[in-house]
Coordinates of C-alpha atoms and ligand atoms in Angstrom, one line a residue:
V1 CA -76.6 -70.3 171.2
T2 CA -73.7 -71.4 169.5
G3 CA -72.7 -69.8 166.6
E4 CA -73.5 -66.4 165.4
L5 CA -76.9 -65.2 167.0
P6 CA -79.8 -64.8 164.7
G7 CA -81.2 -61.8 163.4
A8 CA -81.0 -58.4 164.9
W9 CA -79.5 -60.4 168.0
G10 CA -76.3 -60.4 165.9
W11 CA -76.1 -57.2 164.7
P12 CA -73.0 -55.2 165.9
E13 CA -73.4 -52.2 168.0
E14 CA -72.9 -49.7 165.4
T15 CA -75.1 -51.4 162.6
L16 CA -78.0 -51.0 165.2
R17 CA -77.8 -47.7 165.8
A18 CA -77.0 -46.4 161.9
H19 CA -80.3 -48.6 161.3
G20 CA -82.1 -47.0 164.3
E21 CA -81.7 -43.8 162.8
D22 CA -82.9 -44.6 159.2
V23 CA -86.2 -46.0 160.9
L24 CA -86.3 -42.8 163.3
A25 CA -86.1 -41.0 159.8
L26 CA -88.8 -43.2 157.9
A27 CA -91.2 -42.4 161.1
L28 CA -90.7 -39.0 160.9
A29 CA -90.9 -38.3 157.6
H30 CA -94.0 -40.7 157.8
M31 CA -95.7 -38.3 160.1
A32 CA -94.2 -34.6 158.4
E33 CA -94.5 -35.6 154.9
Q34 CA -98.6 -37.6 155.0
R35 CA -99.7 -34.0 153.0
D36 CA -97.8 -34.6 149.8
R37 CA -99.5 -38.5 149.7
A38 CA -102.4 -39.9 148.6
V39 CA -105.2 -40.6 151.1
F40 CA -105.7 -43.8 150.6
R41 CA -103.9 -45.9 148.3
P42 CA -104.7 -50.1 147.7
V43 CA -102.1 -52.4 148.1
P44 CA -101.1 -53.2 144.8
R45 CA -102.6 -57.2 144.1
A46 CA -98.8 -58.3 143.5
L47 CA -97.8 -56.9 146.8
A48 CA -100.7 -57.9 148.5
E49 CA -100.0 -61.5 146.5
R50 CA -96.6 -61.7 147.9
W51 CA -98.0 -60.9 151.5
R52 CA -100.5 -63.5 151.1
S53 CA -98.2 -66.1 149.7
E54 CA -94.5 -66.1 150.3
P55 CA -93.4 -68.5 153.0
W56 CA -91.4 -67.7 156.3
P57 CA -87.6 -68.3 155.2
A58 CA -85.4 -70.6 157.5
D59 CA -82.9 -68.0 156.3
G60 CA -83.3 -64.2 158.5
C61 CA -82.5 -61.3 157.0
G62 CA -80.4 -57.9 157.3
P63 CA -81.1 -54.3 158.3
E64 CA -81.6 -53.3 154.5
E65 CA -84.2 -55.9 154.1
L66 CA -85.8 -55.0 157.4
L67 CA -86.0 -51.2 156.2
A68 CA -87.0 -51.4 152.9
E69 CA -89.8 -53.5 154.2
L70 CA -90.8 -51.1 157.1
E71 CA -90.6 -48.4 154.4
L72 CA -93.8 -50.8 152.3
A73 CA -95.8 -50.9 155.2
L74 CA -95.6 -47.4 155.7
E75 CA -96.6 -46.5 152.3
Y76 CA -100.2 -48.2 152.4
P77 CA -102.0 -47.3 155.1
F78 CA -105.6 -46.7 155.7
G79 CA -105.8 -43.0 155.3
N80 CA -105.4 -42.4 158.9
G81 CA -103.1 -39.4 159.7
H82 CA -103.7 -37.6 156.5
P83 CA -104.8 -33.9 157.1
R84 CA -107.9 -35.2 154.5
F85 CA -109.0 -38.5 156.2
H86 CA -111.8 -37.6 157.8
A87 CA -113.6 -41.6 158.3
W88 CA -113.8 -43.3 161.5
V89 CA -112.5 -41.8 164.5
N90 CA -108.8 -42.5 163.3
P91 CA -106.5 -39.5 164.3
P92 CA -102.7 -38.9 163.6
P93 CA -100.1 -40.5 166.3
D94 CA -99.4 -37.9 168.9
R95 CA -95.3 -37.0 167.9
A96 CA -94.4 -37.2 171.6
G97 CA -96.7 -40.3 172.2
A98 CA -95.3 -42.0 168.7
L99 CA -91.4 -41.8 170.4
A100 CA -92.2 -42.5 173.6
A101 CA -93.7 -46.2 171.9
L102 CA -90.3 -47.1 170.9
A103 CA -88.7 -46.2 174.4
A104 CA -91.8 -48.3 175.7
A105 CA -91.0 -51.3 173.4
A106 CA -87.1 -50.9 174.4
A107 CA -87.8 -51.3 177.9
N108 CA -90.7 -54.4 176.8
P109 CA -92.0 -54.7 180.8
S110 CA -95.1 -56.7 181.1
C111 CA -97.6 -54.3 183.1
A112 CA -99.5 -56.7 185.5
G113 CA -98.3 -55.0 188.3
G114 CA -95.1 -54.7 190.8
N115 CA -93.2 -51.6 191.9
Q116 CA -92.3 -50.5 188.8
S117 CA -91.9 -47.1 186.7
A118 CA -94.9 -48.1 184.3
L119 CA -97.0 -49.0 186.8
H120 CA -97.1 -45.8 189.0
L121 CA -97.1 -44.3 185.7
E122 CA -100.7 -45.9 184.8
R123 CA -102.1 -44.4 188.1
E124 CA -101.0 -41.8 187.6
V125 CA -102.7 -41.1 183.9
I126 CA -105.5 -42.9 185.3
R127 CA -105.6 -40.1 187.8
W128 CA -105.5 -37.1 185.5
L129 CA -107.7 -38.3 183.2
G130 CA -110.1 -38.7 186.4
E131 CA -109.5 -35.5 187.4
M132 CA -110.6 -34.6 183.5
I133 CA -113.8 -35.8 184.2
N134 CA -114.2 -34.3 188.0
Q135 CA -113.9 -38.3 189.3
R136 CA -114.3 -37.9 193.1
S137 CA -111.6 -38.8 195.4
G138 CA -111.4 -43.0 195.7
G139 CA -111.8 -43.4 192.2
G140 CA -109.2 -45.2 189.4
G141 CA -109.4 -47.3 186.7
L142 CA -107.2 -49.0 184.0
L143 CA -105.5 -48.8 180.9
T144 CA -107.4 -51.1 177.9
S145 CA -106.9 -51.8 174.7
G146 CA -109.6 -49.5 173.9
G147 CA -113.3 -48.6 174.3
S148 CA -114.2 -52.4 173.6
M149 CA -112.1 -53.9 176.4
A150 CA -113.6 -51.2 178.5
A151 CA -116.7 -52.1 177.9
I152 CA -116.4 -55.7 178.6
V153 CA -114.9 -54.8 181.9
A154 CA -117.2 -52.4 183.0
L155 CA -120.2 -54.4 182.4
G156 CA -118.5 -57.5 183.6
A157 CA -117.8 -55.6 187.0
A158 CA -121.9 -54.3 186.8
R159 CA -122.8 -58.1 186.3
S160 CA -121.2 -58.8 189.9
R161 CA -122.6 -56.1 191.5
G162 CA -126.5 -56.7 190.0
S163 CA -126.7 -60.3 190.6
D164 CA -127.5 -61.7 194.5
F165 CA -125.6 -65.0 193.9
D166 CA -121.9 -65.9 192.7
V167 CA -122.2 -64.6 189.1
R168 CA -118.4 -65.9 189.1
A169 CA -119.4 -69.4 189.9
D170 CA -122.3 -69.8 188.9
G171 CA -123.0 -68.4 185.8
L172 CA -126.2 -66.7 184.6
A173 CA -127.8 -70.1 183.8
G174 CA -130.9 -71.1 185.7
S175 CA -130.7 -66.9 187.0
P176 CA -133.3 -64.5 185.6
P177 CA -132.2 -62.8 183.2
Q178 CA -129.9 -59.4 183.6
L179 CA -131.3 -56.7 182.0
V180 CA -129.2 -53.5 180.7
Y181 CA -130.9 -50.8 178.9
A182 CA -128.9 -48.3 175.9
S183 CA -130.1 -46.3 172.8
A184 CA -130.2 -47.9 169.3
E185 CA -127.3 -45.5 169.1
A186 CA -125.0 -47.0 171.4
H187 CA -121.9 -48.4 169.9
S188 CA -121.6 -52.2 168.9
S189 CA -119.0 -52.8 171.7
V190 CA -121.9 -52.7 173.9
V191 CA -123.4 -55.3 172.4
K192 CA -120.4 -57.7 171.8
A193 CA -119.8 -57.0 175.9
I194 CA -123.0 -58.4 176.5
E195 CA -123.1 -61.4 174.4
L196 CA -119.6 -62.3 176.0
L197 CA -120.8 -62.0 179.1
G198 CA -123.5 -64.5 179.0
I199 CA -126.3 -61.5 179.4
G200 CA -127.3 -61.9 176.0
S201 CA -128.2 -59.4 173.6
R202 CA -131.9 -60.1 174.1
N203 CA -131.7 -59.0 177.2
L204 CA -130.0 -55.4 175.8
R205 CA -133.1 -53.4 176.2
V206 CA -133.1 -50.5 173.8
V207 CA -134.6 -47.2 174.8
P208 CA -136.2 -45.0 172.7
T209 CA -134.5 -41.5 172.2
D210 CA -135.4 -38.0 171.0
S211 CA -135.1 -36.3 168.0
E212 CA -131.3 -35.8 168.6
R213 CA -130.4 -39.4 169.0
R214 CA -130.3 -39.0 173.0
I215 CA -131.9 -41.3 175.3
V216 CA -135.1 -39.9 176.8
P217 CA -135.0 -40.5 180.9
A218 CA -138.7 -40.8 181.6
E219 CA -138.7 -43.8 178.9
L220 CA -135.8 -45.3 180.6
E221 CA -137.2 -45.2 184.0
A222 CA -140.8 -46.5 182.8
M223 CA -139.0 -48.9 180.9
V224 CA -136.4 -50.5 183.8
R225 CA -139.9 -50.4 186.4
E226 CA -142.2 -52.2 184.3
D227 CA -138.9 -54.5 183.6
A228 CA -138.4 -55.4 187.0
D229 CA -142.2 -56.4 187.9
G230 CA -141.7 -59.8 186.2
K231 CA -139.0 -59.4 183.2
G232 CA -135.7 -59.8 185.0
T233 CA -133.5 -58.1 186.9
P234 CA -132.2 -54.9 185.7
I235 CA -128.7 -54.4 186.5
A236 CA -127.1 -51.0 184.0
V237 CA -127.3 -48.5 181.9
V238 CA -124.9 -47.9 179.0
A239 CA -125.1 -43.8 178.4
S240 CA -123.2 -42.8 175.2
A241 CA -120.8 -39.0 175.3
G242 CA -120.5 -38.8 172.0
T243 CA -122.2 -41.4 169.7
V244 CA -119.7 -42.7 166.9
N245 CA -122.4 -42.6 164.2
T246 CA -123.5 -38.5 164.8
G247 CA -121.6 -37.1 168.2
A248 CA -124.8 -37.3 170.4
I249 CA -124.7 -36.9 174.1
D250 CA -126.9 -38.9 176.2
P251 CA -128.5 -37.0 178.9
I252 CA -126.3 -38.0 181.5
E253 CA -127.0 -36.1 184.6
E254 CA -130.6 -37.2 184.4
I255 CA -129.7 -40.5 183.5
A256 CA -127.5 -41.1 186.6
D257 CA -130.5 -39.9 188.5
V258 CA -132.7 -43.1 187.5
C259 CA -130.0 -45.3 188.1
A260 CA -128.9 -43.8 191.5
E261 CA -133.0 -44.6 192.3
Q262 CA -133.2 -47.7 191.0
G263 CA -129.8 -48.8 191.7
L264 CA -128.1 -49.7 188.1
W265 CA -124.6 -49.1 187.3
L266 CA -124.3 -46.5 185.2
H267 CA -121.7 -47.2 182.5
V268 CA -120.8 -44.1 179.9
D269 CA -119.4 -44.6 176.3
G270 CA -117.3 -41.6 176.6
A271 CA -114.4 -43.7 174.4
Y272 CA -114.7 -41.0 171.5
G273 CA -116.3 -37.9 173.5
A274 CA -115.2 -37.5 177.1
P275 CA -112.2 -35.4 176.3
A276 CA -114.9 -32.5 174.7
I277 CA -115.4 -32.0 178.7
L278 CA -112.4 -29.7 178.0
T279 CA -114.0 -27.4 176.2
E280 CA -116.3 -24.7 177.3
R281 CA -118.7 -25.7 174.9
Y282 CA -119.4 -29.3 175.8
R283 CA -118.4 -29.3 179.4
E284 CA -122.2 -28.5 180.4
A285 CA -123.4 -31.6 178.4
L286 CA -120.5 -33.8 180.0
T287 CA -120.7 -32.8 183.8
G288 CA -122.7 -36.3 184.4
L289 CA -119.4 -38.0 183.7
A290 CA -118.5 -37.3 187.0
R291 CA -121.7 -39.7 188.2
A292 CA -121.2 -42.5 186.5
D293 CA -120.0 -45.7 187.7
S294 CA -117.7 -46.3 184.6
V295 CA -116.8 -44.2 182.3
A296 CA -115.2 -45.6 178.8
L297 CA -112.5 -43.4 177.4
D298 CA -110.0 -43.7 174.7
P299 CA -106.7 -42.1 174.6
H300 CA -106.3 -43.4 171.5
K301 CA -108.8 -41.5 169.7
W302 CA -109.2 -37.7 170.6
L303 CA -106.7 -37.4 172.7
Y304 CA -103.9 -38.8 169.6
V305 CA -102.4 -41.5 171.8
P306 CA -100.6 -43.9 169.7
V307 CA -102.9 -47.1 169.6
D308 CA -103.6 -49.3 171.7
A309 CA -104.7 -47.0 174.1
G310 CA -108.3 -47.2 176.0
A311 CA -109.4 -46.4 179.8
L312 CA -111.9 -47.4 181.8
L313 CA -111.4 -45.0 184.7
V314 CA -114.1 -46.2 187.8
R315 CA -115.2 -44.7 191.0
D316 CA -114.9 -47.8 193.0
P317 CA -112.1 -49.8 192.3
E318 CA -113.1 -52.7 194.5
A319 CA -115.7 -53.4 192.1
L320 CA -113.3 -54.5 189.0
R321 CA -111.7 -56.3 191.5
E322 CA -114.3 -58.5 193.2
A323 CA -115.0 -59.4 189.5
F324 CA -111.9 -60.0 188.5
S325 CA -109.4 -60.7 190.7
L326 CA -107.6 -64.3 190.6
V327 CA -104.1 -64.5 192.0
P328 CA -102.4 -67.1 191.5
P329 CA -100.4 -68.8 193.7
Y330 CA -96.9 -67.6 192.0
L331 CA -98.2 -63.7 192.0
L332 CA -99.2 -63.4 195.5
T333 CA -97.2 -60.9 197.3
G334 CA -97.5 -58.8 200.2
V335 CA -97.6 -54.7 199.7
D336 CA -94.8 -52.9 200.9
P337 CA -94.3 -49.3 199.6
D338 CA -90.5 -50.3 199.6
G339 CA -90.5 -53.6 198.3
V340 CA -91.8 -55.6 195.2
T341 CA -95.1 -54.8 195.2
D342 CA -96.1 -51.6 196.7
A343 CA -99.6 -52.0 195.5
P344 CA -102.4 -54.3 194.3
W345 CA -101.4 -55.4 191.0
I346 CA -103.6 -54.2 188.1
S347 CA -104.4 -57.8 186.6
E348 CA -106.4 -58.0 189.7
F349 CA -108.6 -55.2 188.1
G350 CA -109.7 -56.3 184.7
I351 CA -109.4 -59.1 182.1
E352 CA -105.3 -58.7 181.1
Q353 CA -102.5 -60.3 182.6
T354 CA -99.3 -59.5 180.5
R355 CA -100.0 -56.0 179.4
P356 CA -98.0 -53.6 177.1
F357 CA -96.4 -50.4 178.4
R358 CA -99.3 -48.1 177.1
A359 CA -99.3 -46.0 180.1
L360 CA -95.5 -44.4 179.0
R361 CA -97.7 -43.2 175.9
V362 CA -100.1 -42.0 177.4
W363 CA -98.3 -39.6 179.3
A364 CA -96.2 -38.7 176.7
A365 CA -98.8 -37.3 174.9
L366 CA -100.8 -35.9 178.0
R367 CA -97.8 -33.9 179.2
C368 CA -96.3 -32.2 176.4
T369 CA -99.4 -31.4 175.7
G370 CA -101.0 -30.6 178.5
R371 CA -104.7 -29.3 179.5
D372 CA -104.9 -26.0 177.5
G373 CA -103.0 -27.2 174.8
Y374 CA -106.0 -30.4 174.4
R375 CA -108.8 -28.1 174.8
R376 CA -107.4 -26.2 172.1
L377 CA -106.7 -29.1 169.8
I378 CA -110.3 -30.2 170.6
D379 CA -111.9 -26.8 169.8
H380 CA -110.1 -26.6 166.5
D381 CA -111.7 -30.0 165.3
L382 CA -115.3 -28.6 166.7
D383 CA -114.4 -25.4 164.5
L384 CA -114.1 -27.5 161.7
A385 CA -117.0 -29.2 162.2
A386 CA -119.0 -26.5 162.5
R387 CA -117.5 -25.2 159.4
L388 CA -117.9 -28.2 157.3
G389 CA -122.2 -27.6 158.8
A390 CA -122.1 -24.9 157.9
A391 CA -121.1 -25.1 154.3
V392 CA -123.3 -28.1 153.9
R393 CA -126.3 -26.0 155.1
A394 CA -125.2 -22.9 152.9
N395 CA -124.9 -25.6 149.6
P396 CA -128.3 -26.3 148.1
A397 CA -126.6 -29.5 146.4
L398 CA -125.4 -31.1 149.9
E399 CA -128.4 -31.4 153.1
L400 CA -127.3 -32.0 156.7
V401 CA -128.6 -35.1 158.2
A402 CA -127.2 -34.6 161.6
T403 CA -123.8 -32.9 163.7
G404 CA -122.5 -33.5 166.9
L405 CA -119.5 -33.2 168.2
S406 CA -116.4 -33.1 165.1
I407 CA -118.9 -35.4 163.5
V408 CA -120.6 -34.3 160.4
C409 CA -123.5 -36.3 158.9
F410 CA -124.5 -35.3 155.3
R411 CA -126.3 -36.7 152.0
Y412 CA -125.7 -34.9 148.4
R413 CA -128.8 -34.2 147.1
A414 CA -130.7 -37.2 144.8
E415 CA -133.9 -38.4 143.8
S416 CA -135.1 -40.6 146.9
E417 CA -135.1 -43.8 145.5
R418 CA -131.2 -43.0 144.1
S419 CA -129.6 -41.1 147.0
G420 CA -128.4 -44.4 149.1
A421 CA -126.4 -45.6 145.4
V422 CA -125.2 -42.3 145.3
Q423 CA -124.0 -41.9 148.3
R424 CA -122.4 -45.3 148.5
E425 CA -121.4 -44.2 144.7
L426 CA -119.9 -40.9 146.0
A427 CA -118.0 -42.0 148.7
R428 CA -116.4 -44.7 146.8
R429 CA -115.2 -42.5 143.9
I430 CA -113.3 -40.1 146.9
Q431 CA -112.2 -43.1 148.6
L432 CA -110.7 -44.7 146.2
G433 CA -109.4 -40.8 144.3
G434 CA -107.2 -40.0 147.1
E435 CA -108.1 -36.6 147.5
A436 CA -109.9 -37.0 150.9
F437 CA -111.3 -39.8 152.5
L438 CA -115.3 -39.9 154.2
A439 CA -117.2 -42.6 155.2
T440 CA -121.1 -43.6 155.2
T441 CA -123.1 -44.7 157.4
E442 CA -126.8 -45.1 157.6
L443 CA -129.3 -42.7 159.5
E444 CA -132.9 -43.3 159.6
G445 CA -132.0 -46.9 157.4
R446 CA -130.8 -44.4 154.6
P447 CA -127.2 -43.6 153.8
A448 CA -125.1 -40.5 154.6
L449 CA -121.5 -39.6 154.6
R450 CA -120.4 -39.2 157.6
A451 CA -117.3 -36.8 158.4
C452 CA -115.5 -36.9 161.8
F453 CA -112.5 -34.2 162.5
V454 CA -110.3 -35.5 165.1
N455 CA -106.7 -33.9 163.2
P456 CA -104.8 -31.2 164.5
T457 CA -102.9 -30.8 161.0
T458 CA -105.9 -30.7 159.2
T459 CA -107.2 -27.1 158.0
E460 CA -109.9 -24.7 157.0
A461 CA -108.8 -24.9 153.2
D462 CA -109.2 -28.8 153.7
V463 CA -113.1 -28.2 154.7
D464 CA -113.2 -26.2 151.7
S465 CA -111.6 -28.8 149.3
L466 CA -113.8 -31.5 151.1
V467 CA -117.2 -29.4 149.7
E468 CA -116.2 -28.8 146.5
L469 CA -115.1 -32.3 145.8
V470 CA -118.4 -33.8 147.8
T471 CA -120.1 -31.9 145.5
A472 CA -118.1 -32.2 142.2
T473 CA -118.1 -36.2 142.4
G474 CA -121.9 -36.1 143.8
A475 CA -122.9 -34.4 140.6
A476 CA -121.2 -37.0 138.4
A477 CA -122.1 -39.5 140.1
A478 CA -125.6 -39.0 140.2
A479 CA -125.2 -38.4 136.2
D480 CA -124.2 -41.5 136.0
F481 CA -127.2 -43.1 137.4
D482 CA -129.2 -40.9 135.5
Ligands
PLP501 C1 -114.4 -46.5 169.1 C2 -115.3 -46.6 169.8 C3 -116.1 -47.6 170.5 C4 -114.6 -49.1 170.4 O1 -113.3 -48.6 171.2 P1 -112.1 -49.1 170.3 O2 -111.3 -48.8 171.1 O3 -112.3 -49.5 169.1 O4 -112.1 -50.9 171.2 C5 -116.7 -47.4 171.8 N1 -117.8 -46.4 171.7 C6 -117.5 -45.7 170.6 C7 -118.1 -44.4 171.0 C8 -116.3 -45.2 169.9 O5 -116.1 -44.3 169.2

């Protein structure tokens, strides 16, 4: 480079250090002082307009302008991390994971493969997560961007294993339809994966559920038998270990029996709920995870690892390799424990080639918190959900609709023809009020409020104040509809 180095490349070491301390202070304050801020504030129109229209300047900026912009960026989050943010499944970051993020960015490896720390750490955390779900030895997997990518990779493997032709070469056109089974409560990412893999969402067979929104194994078995007789080729079942709507857990053991008998791939979507296996309350319901061919589990959900960190755990890693391995000549290397490549490249087992150093964030959170630590954190969230459920039951103005894991779905009681509008208006007022943040969902085709607890800093008092807030806001919203 001729002349002065542009941007941060040219900052003297002292400037970089001083500025680094400012940024660190900003990040630490953001995590420590959440409670003092509004849960959510919309981005002011003028700022939104600036972000929409300002051109990219030809000249770079100094550390002061960078810091000002970072401050602004942290001022308008979507609410996640705040102790009274209860929407979706968006936790605050594990503190050790957040620090590790900076170290990982400084190292900036490409985690496709090679005998480097990043890959050893990735295999270690995958092994720990496999042990958490009691996977038998020989299992493996990889970190992904999230549960959505995990579903694509898992069902990609199921598609290959379920084809008696070379699906990678031939594609699915001209072959009988491949059929995948799931309940209507399965996450939208499963539908996306099926569409993307060319299986087609029409070939997603919706299995009936019981009163607790769980797949009925006998119905599944009957459907598979009937479909195999002319409708197509059943290849896989997707069971949920904690649906995103109500935390419902399908009867995984019984579904695994059906899959074993019918020769189907079992993928379990435990993106949110799988870590609950650490608790006494859910250990039993989740024992079936060990029998799944593949399990999606998001460390960036209930394990609090900073986004992004998903994981796919598989019983037979070779199934992933068969479906995805494509090694270009410039990446070909022999495996040698003391050499450049000590194990097959992870890029052979999935879709991403250049991959971020997710493992360092995952490792930092898992190692610093420990297994028992996670059990306590998850129990705390389950306790808060139970507290909210009990408060809703005891409150004549509220109606409990469904609970599961750390999710509570409920309604403010209102005349049925305007109930939906009341729930939506109530949620909107709470979201814009800055005191708390709830999401809405639909159950039996009717809007409901949904709270999900994934936050070690949320307290019982926060739950109690949420109930008061919902009751008061609900009364005001309902009165405005009169
Ligand atoms: C979040 C979630 C997903 C999707 O995972 P991403 O990490 O958002 O890609 C899938 N299933 C369930 C149950 C989830 O909670």
